[in-house]
XYZ file of C-alpha atoms in Angstrom:
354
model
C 0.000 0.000 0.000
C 2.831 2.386 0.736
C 4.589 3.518 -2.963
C 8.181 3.913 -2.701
C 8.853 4.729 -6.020
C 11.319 7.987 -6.096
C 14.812 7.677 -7.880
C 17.374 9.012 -4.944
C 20.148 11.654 -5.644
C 22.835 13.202 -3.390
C 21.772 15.220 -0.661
C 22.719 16.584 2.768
C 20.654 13.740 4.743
C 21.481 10.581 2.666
C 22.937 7.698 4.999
C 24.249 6.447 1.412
C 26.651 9.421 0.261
C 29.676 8.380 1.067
C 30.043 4.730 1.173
C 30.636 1.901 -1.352
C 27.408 -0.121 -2.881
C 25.253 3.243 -1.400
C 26.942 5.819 -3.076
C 26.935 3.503 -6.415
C 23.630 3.431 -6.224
C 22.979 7.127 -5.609
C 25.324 7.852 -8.244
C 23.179 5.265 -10.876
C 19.943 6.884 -10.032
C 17.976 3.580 -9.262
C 14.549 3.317 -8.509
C 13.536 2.842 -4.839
C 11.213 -0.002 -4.167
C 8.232 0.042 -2.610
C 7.492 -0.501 0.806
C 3.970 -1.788 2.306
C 2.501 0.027 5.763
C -0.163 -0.858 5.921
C -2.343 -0.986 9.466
C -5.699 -2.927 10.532
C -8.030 0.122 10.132
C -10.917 1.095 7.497
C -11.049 3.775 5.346
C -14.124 5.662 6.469
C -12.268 7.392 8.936
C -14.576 6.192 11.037
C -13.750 6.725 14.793
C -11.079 9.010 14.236
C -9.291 5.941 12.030
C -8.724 5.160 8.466
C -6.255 5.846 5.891
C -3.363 8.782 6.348
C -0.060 9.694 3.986
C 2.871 10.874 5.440
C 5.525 12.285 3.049
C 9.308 11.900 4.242
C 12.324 14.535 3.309
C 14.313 11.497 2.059
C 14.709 7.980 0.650
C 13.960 5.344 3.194
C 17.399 4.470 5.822
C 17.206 4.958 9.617
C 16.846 8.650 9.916
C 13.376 7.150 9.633
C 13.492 4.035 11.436
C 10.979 4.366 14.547
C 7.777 5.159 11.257
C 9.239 2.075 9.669
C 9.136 -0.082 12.860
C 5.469 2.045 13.558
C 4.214 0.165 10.345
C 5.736 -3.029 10.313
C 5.211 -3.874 13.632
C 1.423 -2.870 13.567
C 1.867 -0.213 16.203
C 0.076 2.221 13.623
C -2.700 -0.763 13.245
C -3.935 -1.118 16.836
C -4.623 3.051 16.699
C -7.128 2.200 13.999
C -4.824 3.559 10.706
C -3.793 2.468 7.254
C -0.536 4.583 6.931
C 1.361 4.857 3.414
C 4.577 6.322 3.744
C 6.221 8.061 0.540
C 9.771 8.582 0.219
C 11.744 11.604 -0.367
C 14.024 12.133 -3.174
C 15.066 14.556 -6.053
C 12.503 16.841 -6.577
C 10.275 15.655 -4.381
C 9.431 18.654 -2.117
C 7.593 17.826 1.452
C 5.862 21.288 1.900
C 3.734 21.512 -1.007
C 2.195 18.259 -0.528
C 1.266 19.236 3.307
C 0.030 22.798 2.151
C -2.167 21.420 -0.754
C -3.092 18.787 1.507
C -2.137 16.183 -1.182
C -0.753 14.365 1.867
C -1.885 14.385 6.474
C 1.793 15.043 7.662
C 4.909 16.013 6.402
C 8.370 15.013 7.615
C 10.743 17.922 6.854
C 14.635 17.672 7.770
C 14.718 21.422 8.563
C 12.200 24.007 10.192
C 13.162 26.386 7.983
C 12.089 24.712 5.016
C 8.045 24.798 6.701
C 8.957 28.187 8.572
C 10.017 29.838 4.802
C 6.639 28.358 3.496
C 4.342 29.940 6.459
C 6.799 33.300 5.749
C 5.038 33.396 2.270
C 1.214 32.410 3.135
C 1.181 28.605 4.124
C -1.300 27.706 6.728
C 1.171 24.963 8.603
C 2.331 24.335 12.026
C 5.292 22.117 13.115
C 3.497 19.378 15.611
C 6.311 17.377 16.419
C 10.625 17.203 16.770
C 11.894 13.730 15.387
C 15.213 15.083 16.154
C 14.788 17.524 19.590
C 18.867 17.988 19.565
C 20.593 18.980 16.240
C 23.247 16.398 14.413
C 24.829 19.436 12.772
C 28.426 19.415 13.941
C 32.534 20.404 13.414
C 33.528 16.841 12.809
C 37.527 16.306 13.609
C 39.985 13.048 13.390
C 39.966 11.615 17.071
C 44.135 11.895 17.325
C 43.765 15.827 17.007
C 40.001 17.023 17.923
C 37.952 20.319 17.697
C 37.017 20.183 21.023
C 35.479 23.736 21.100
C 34.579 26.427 19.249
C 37.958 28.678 20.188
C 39.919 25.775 18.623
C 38.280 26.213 15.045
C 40.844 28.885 15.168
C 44.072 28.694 13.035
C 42.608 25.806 11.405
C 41.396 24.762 8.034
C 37.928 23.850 7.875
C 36.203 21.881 5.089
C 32.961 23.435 4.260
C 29.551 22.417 2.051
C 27.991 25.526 0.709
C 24.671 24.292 2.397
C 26.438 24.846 5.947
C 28.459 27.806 5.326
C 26.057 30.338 6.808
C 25.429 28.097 9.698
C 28.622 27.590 10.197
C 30.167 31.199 10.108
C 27.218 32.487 12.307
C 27.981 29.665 14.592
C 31.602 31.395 14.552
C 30.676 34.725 15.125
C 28.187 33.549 17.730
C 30.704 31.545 19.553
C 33.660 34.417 19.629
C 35.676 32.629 17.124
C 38.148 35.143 15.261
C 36.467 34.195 11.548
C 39.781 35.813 9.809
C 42.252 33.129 11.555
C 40.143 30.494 9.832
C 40.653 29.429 6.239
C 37.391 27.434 4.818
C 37.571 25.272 2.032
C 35.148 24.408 -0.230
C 33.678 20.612 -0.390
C 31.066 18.475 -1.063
C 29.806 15.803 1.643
C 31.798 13.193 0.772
C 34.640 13.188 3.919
C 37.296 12.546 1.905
C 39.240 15.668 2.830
C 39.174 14.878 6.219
C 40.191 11.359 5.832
C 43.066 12.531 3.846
C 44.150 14.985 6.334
C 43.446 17.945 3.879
C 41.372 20.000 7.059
C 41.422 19.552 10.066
C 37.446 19.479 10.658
C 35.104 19.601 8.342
C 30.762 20.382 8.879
C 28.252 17.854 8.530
C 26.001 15.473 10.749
C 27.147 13.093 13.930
C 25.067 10.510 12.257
C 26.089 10.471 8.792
C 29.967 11.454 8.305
C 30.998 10.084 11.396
C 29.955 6.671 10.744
C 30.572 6.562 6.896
C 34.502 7.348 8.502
C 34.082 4.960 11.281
C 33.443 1.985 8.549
C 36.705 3.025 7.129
C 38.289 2.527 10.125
C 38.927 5.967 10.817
C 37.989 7.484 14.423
C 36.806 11.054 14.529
C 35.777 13.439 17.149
C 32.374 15.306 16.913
C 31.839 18.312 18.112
C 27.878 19.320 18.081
C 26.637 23.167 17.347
C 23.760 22.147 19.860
C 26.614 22.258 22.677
C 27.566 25.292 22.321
C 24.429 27.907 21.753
C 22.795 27.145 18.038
C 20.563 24.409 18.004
C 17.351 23.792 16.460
C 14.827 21.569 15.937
C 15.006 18.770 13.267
C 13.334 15.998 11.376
C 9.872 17.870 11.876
C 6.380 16.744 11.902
C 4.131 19.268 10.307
C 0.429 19.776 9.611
C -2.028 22.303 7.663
C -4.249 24.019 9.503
C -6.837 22.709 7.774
C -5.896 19.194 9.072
C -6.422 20.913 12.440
C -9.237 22.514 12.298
C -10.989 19.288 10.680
C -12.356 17.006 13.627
C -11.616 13.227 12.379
C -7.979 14.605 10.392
C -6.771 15.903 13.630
C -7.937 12.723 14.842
C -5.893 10.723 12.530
C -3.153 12.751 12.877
C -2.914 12.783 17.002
C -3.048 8.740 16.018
C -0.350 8.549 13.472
C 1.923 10.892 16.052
C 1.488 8.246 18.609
C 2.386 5.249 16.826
C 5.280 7.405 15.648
C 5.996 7.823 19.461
C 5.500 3.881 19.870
C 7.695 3.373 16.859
C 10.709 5.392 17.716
C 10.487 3.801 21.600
C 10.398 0.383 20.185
C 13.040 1.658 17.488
C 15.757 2.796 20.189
C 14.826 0.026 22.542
C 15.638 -2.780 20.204
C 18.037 -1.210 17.442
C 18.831 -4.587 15.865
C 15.117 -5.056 15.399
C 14.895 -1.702 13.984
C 17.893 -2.249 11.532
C 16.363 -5.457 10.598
C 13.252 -4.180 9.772
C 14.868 -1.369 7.201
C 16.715 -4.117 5.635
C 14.367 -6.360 4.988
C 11.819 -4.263 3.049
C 14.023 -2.420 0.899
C 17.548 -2.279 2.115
C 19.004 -4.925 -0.421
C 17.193 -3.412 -3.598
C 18.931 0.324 -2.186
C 21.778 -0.989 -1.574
C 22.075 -0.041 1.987
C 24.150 -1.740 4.319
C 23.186 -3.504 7.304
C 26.264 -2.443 9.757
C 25.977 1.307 8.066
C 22.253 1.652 9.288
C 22.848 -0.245 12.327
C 25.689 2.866 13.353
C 23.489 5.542 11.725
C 20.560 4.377 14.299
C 22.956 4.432 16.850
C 24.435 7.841 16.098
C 21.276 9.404 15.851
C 19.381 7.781 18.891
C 20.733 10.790 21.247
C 19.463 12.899 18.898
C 16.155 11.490 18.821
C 15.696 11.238 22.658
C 17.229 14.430 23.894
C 14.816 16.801 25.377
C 16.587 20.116 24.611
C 19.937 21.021 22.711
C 21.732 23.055 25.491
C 23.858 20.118 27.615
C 21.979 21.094 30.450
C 18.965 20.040 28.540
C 20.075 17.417 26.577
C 18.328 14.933 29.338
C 14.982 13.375 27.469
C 11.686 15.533 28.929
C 8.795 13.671 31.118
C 6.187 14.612 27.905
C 8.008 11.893 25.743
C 9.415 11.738 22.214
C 8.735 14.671 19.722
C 7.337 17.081 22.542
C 8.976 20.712 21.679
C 9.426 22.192 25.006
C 9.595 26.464 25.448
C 13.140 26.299 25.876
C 13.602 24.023 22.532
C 11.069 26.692 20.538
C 12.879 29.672 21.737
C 16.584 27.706 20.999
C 15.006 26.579 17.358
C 13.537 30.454 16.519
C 16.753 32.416 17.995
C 19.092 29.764 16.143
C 16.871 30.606 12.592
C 16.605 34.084 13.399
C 20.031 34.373 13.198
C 20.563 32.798 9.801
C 17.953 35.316 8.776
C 14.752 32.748 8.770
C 11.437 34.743 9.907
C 9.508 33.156 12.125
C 7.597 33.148 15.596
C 6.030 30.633 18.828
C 2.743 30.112 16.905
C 4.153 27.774 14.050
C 5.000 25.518 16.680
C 1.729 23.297 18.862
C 2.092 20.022 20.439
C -1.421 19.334 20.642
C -1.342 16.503 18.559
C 1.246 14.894 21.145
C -1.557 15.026 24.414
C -3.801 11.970 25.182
């Protein structure tokens, strides 16, 4: 029931960039199979059940893996829903399908992406943080770290032109002297760093990282959410007109449950979780069971931590997802400063109650 159907390309959130039989595949443009998600539900919508589409940033690999465990293991079932997930991909834009209500819920990688949308006239809110502590980070080789922000100084950093703004406002933000650093230009691909080239380079704890780490290569990650400028990621995000209509917002408040469920059996049991990926489309994408198995892993702080500060980092009593004041106020002052517009009311947990 669920179409998977999307040929992937490079981008900044692929688990598959930078490693053998992944990248290949990236590289060949190959269709992505389809995976089934199906739950135990009708499709009156009767009850507050039925059918409901969610629409992911990206191709299917364990940035997603507590909605994949939701569906196979028929968490999303026993709340009364048929779900059908649909990939991500190239040229395959999450927004517009939430704001023409083509699909329920979105699953963006970046606030900003809904936050730009509601800028121009969208009627959206942001009902949910997959990832409550941002992955962006100054990633190092272990046997001479970045350990803080002051020590990005004198060095050469590796840079994608998708981070540079983030990264020199982190910079300024942090008191680092931005004319004793040199950046360099790259892609994703950690090759630089590998090769000693930089001494850091930007990108995510769960994706560069662990593409090194199967190398054999140990690095040292340094997260922005440590030091001031985190914000929100992997969001969950709604029209208004899904929340203003009884039995959608019913459906949705469902589907965010099971996605709780999913992620808590997902972190719980991360072999199960890997397993699950694999088996439904893994071999046909040409991901790699140890690579998703480390990705999970990477990413499960990321998933459970309850703000970005490390004072906050511990997970919050209102469970997976829930976007606490101080997380809202860290996400808007973070975007603010990159120039994003944008204010409390995008964000409601509503759908995350009862």
């Amino acid at each position: 029931m669920t179409h998977i159907n999307t040929p992937p390309r490079m981008g900044r959130r692929s688990f598959l960039r930078m490693t053998g039989q992944g990248a290949a595949l990236l590289t060949a443009g190959s269709a992505v199979p389809w995976l089934s998600g199906c739950g135990t539900g009708s499709a009156d919508g009767g009850s507050g059940g039925g059918r409901l589409t969610v629409k992911l940033a990206w191709i299917p690999n364990a940035e997603y893996a507590g909605i994949f465990v939701g569906a196979q293991d028929g968490l999303y079932g026993k709340q009364g829903l048929n779900v059908d997930i649909l990939p991500g991909g190239p040229n395959s834009a999450v927004v517009p399908m939430v704001t023409t209500n083509r699909v329920n819920i979105g699953v963006e990688a970046i606030p900003e992406n809904v936050a730009t949308a509601v800028a121009r006239g969208a009627k959206l809110k942001i009902v949910g943080a997959g990832l409550r502590k941002s992955p962006e980070s100054w990633i190092s080789l272990a046997d001479r770290p970045v350990k803080h922000p002051k020590d990005i100084e004198g060095k050469k950093l590796g840079i994608t032109l998708a981070g540079k703004n983030t990264a020199l406002v982190f910079m300024k933000r942090n008191g680092v002297d931005v004319g004793k650093v040199k950046l360099v230009p790259i892609q994703f691909d950690p090759a630089p760093l590998a090769a000693r080239e930089v001494d850091a380079i930007w990108g995510f704890a769960s994706n560069q990282p662990v593409s090194l780490e199967l190398r054999g290569i140990k690095t040292y990650v340094m997260p922005l959410a440590d030091f001031g400028f985190n914000r929100m990621q992997s969001v969950f995000f709604v029209s208004e007109k899904t929340l203003s209509d009884r039995a959608a917002r019913e459906r949705a408040r469902k589907f965010m449950a099971g996605s709780r469920q999913g992620w808590e059996a997902a972190l719980r049991d991360q072999r199960h979780a890997t397993d699950v990926i694999m088996e439904k489309y893994g071999a046909k994408l040409g991901l790699k069971p140890n690579e998703q198995a480390k990705s999970l892993a990477a990413i499960a702080p990321y998933v459970g931590a309850g703000g970005g500060s490390k004072a906050s980092a511990a997970p919050g009593s209102e469970g997976l997802f829930w976007m606490s004041d101080a997380l809202i106020e860290e996400t808007i002052t973070s975007l603010t400063s990159i120039g994003i517009k944008l204010d409390r009311s995008l964000f409601t947990n509503e759908l995350l109650g009862g």
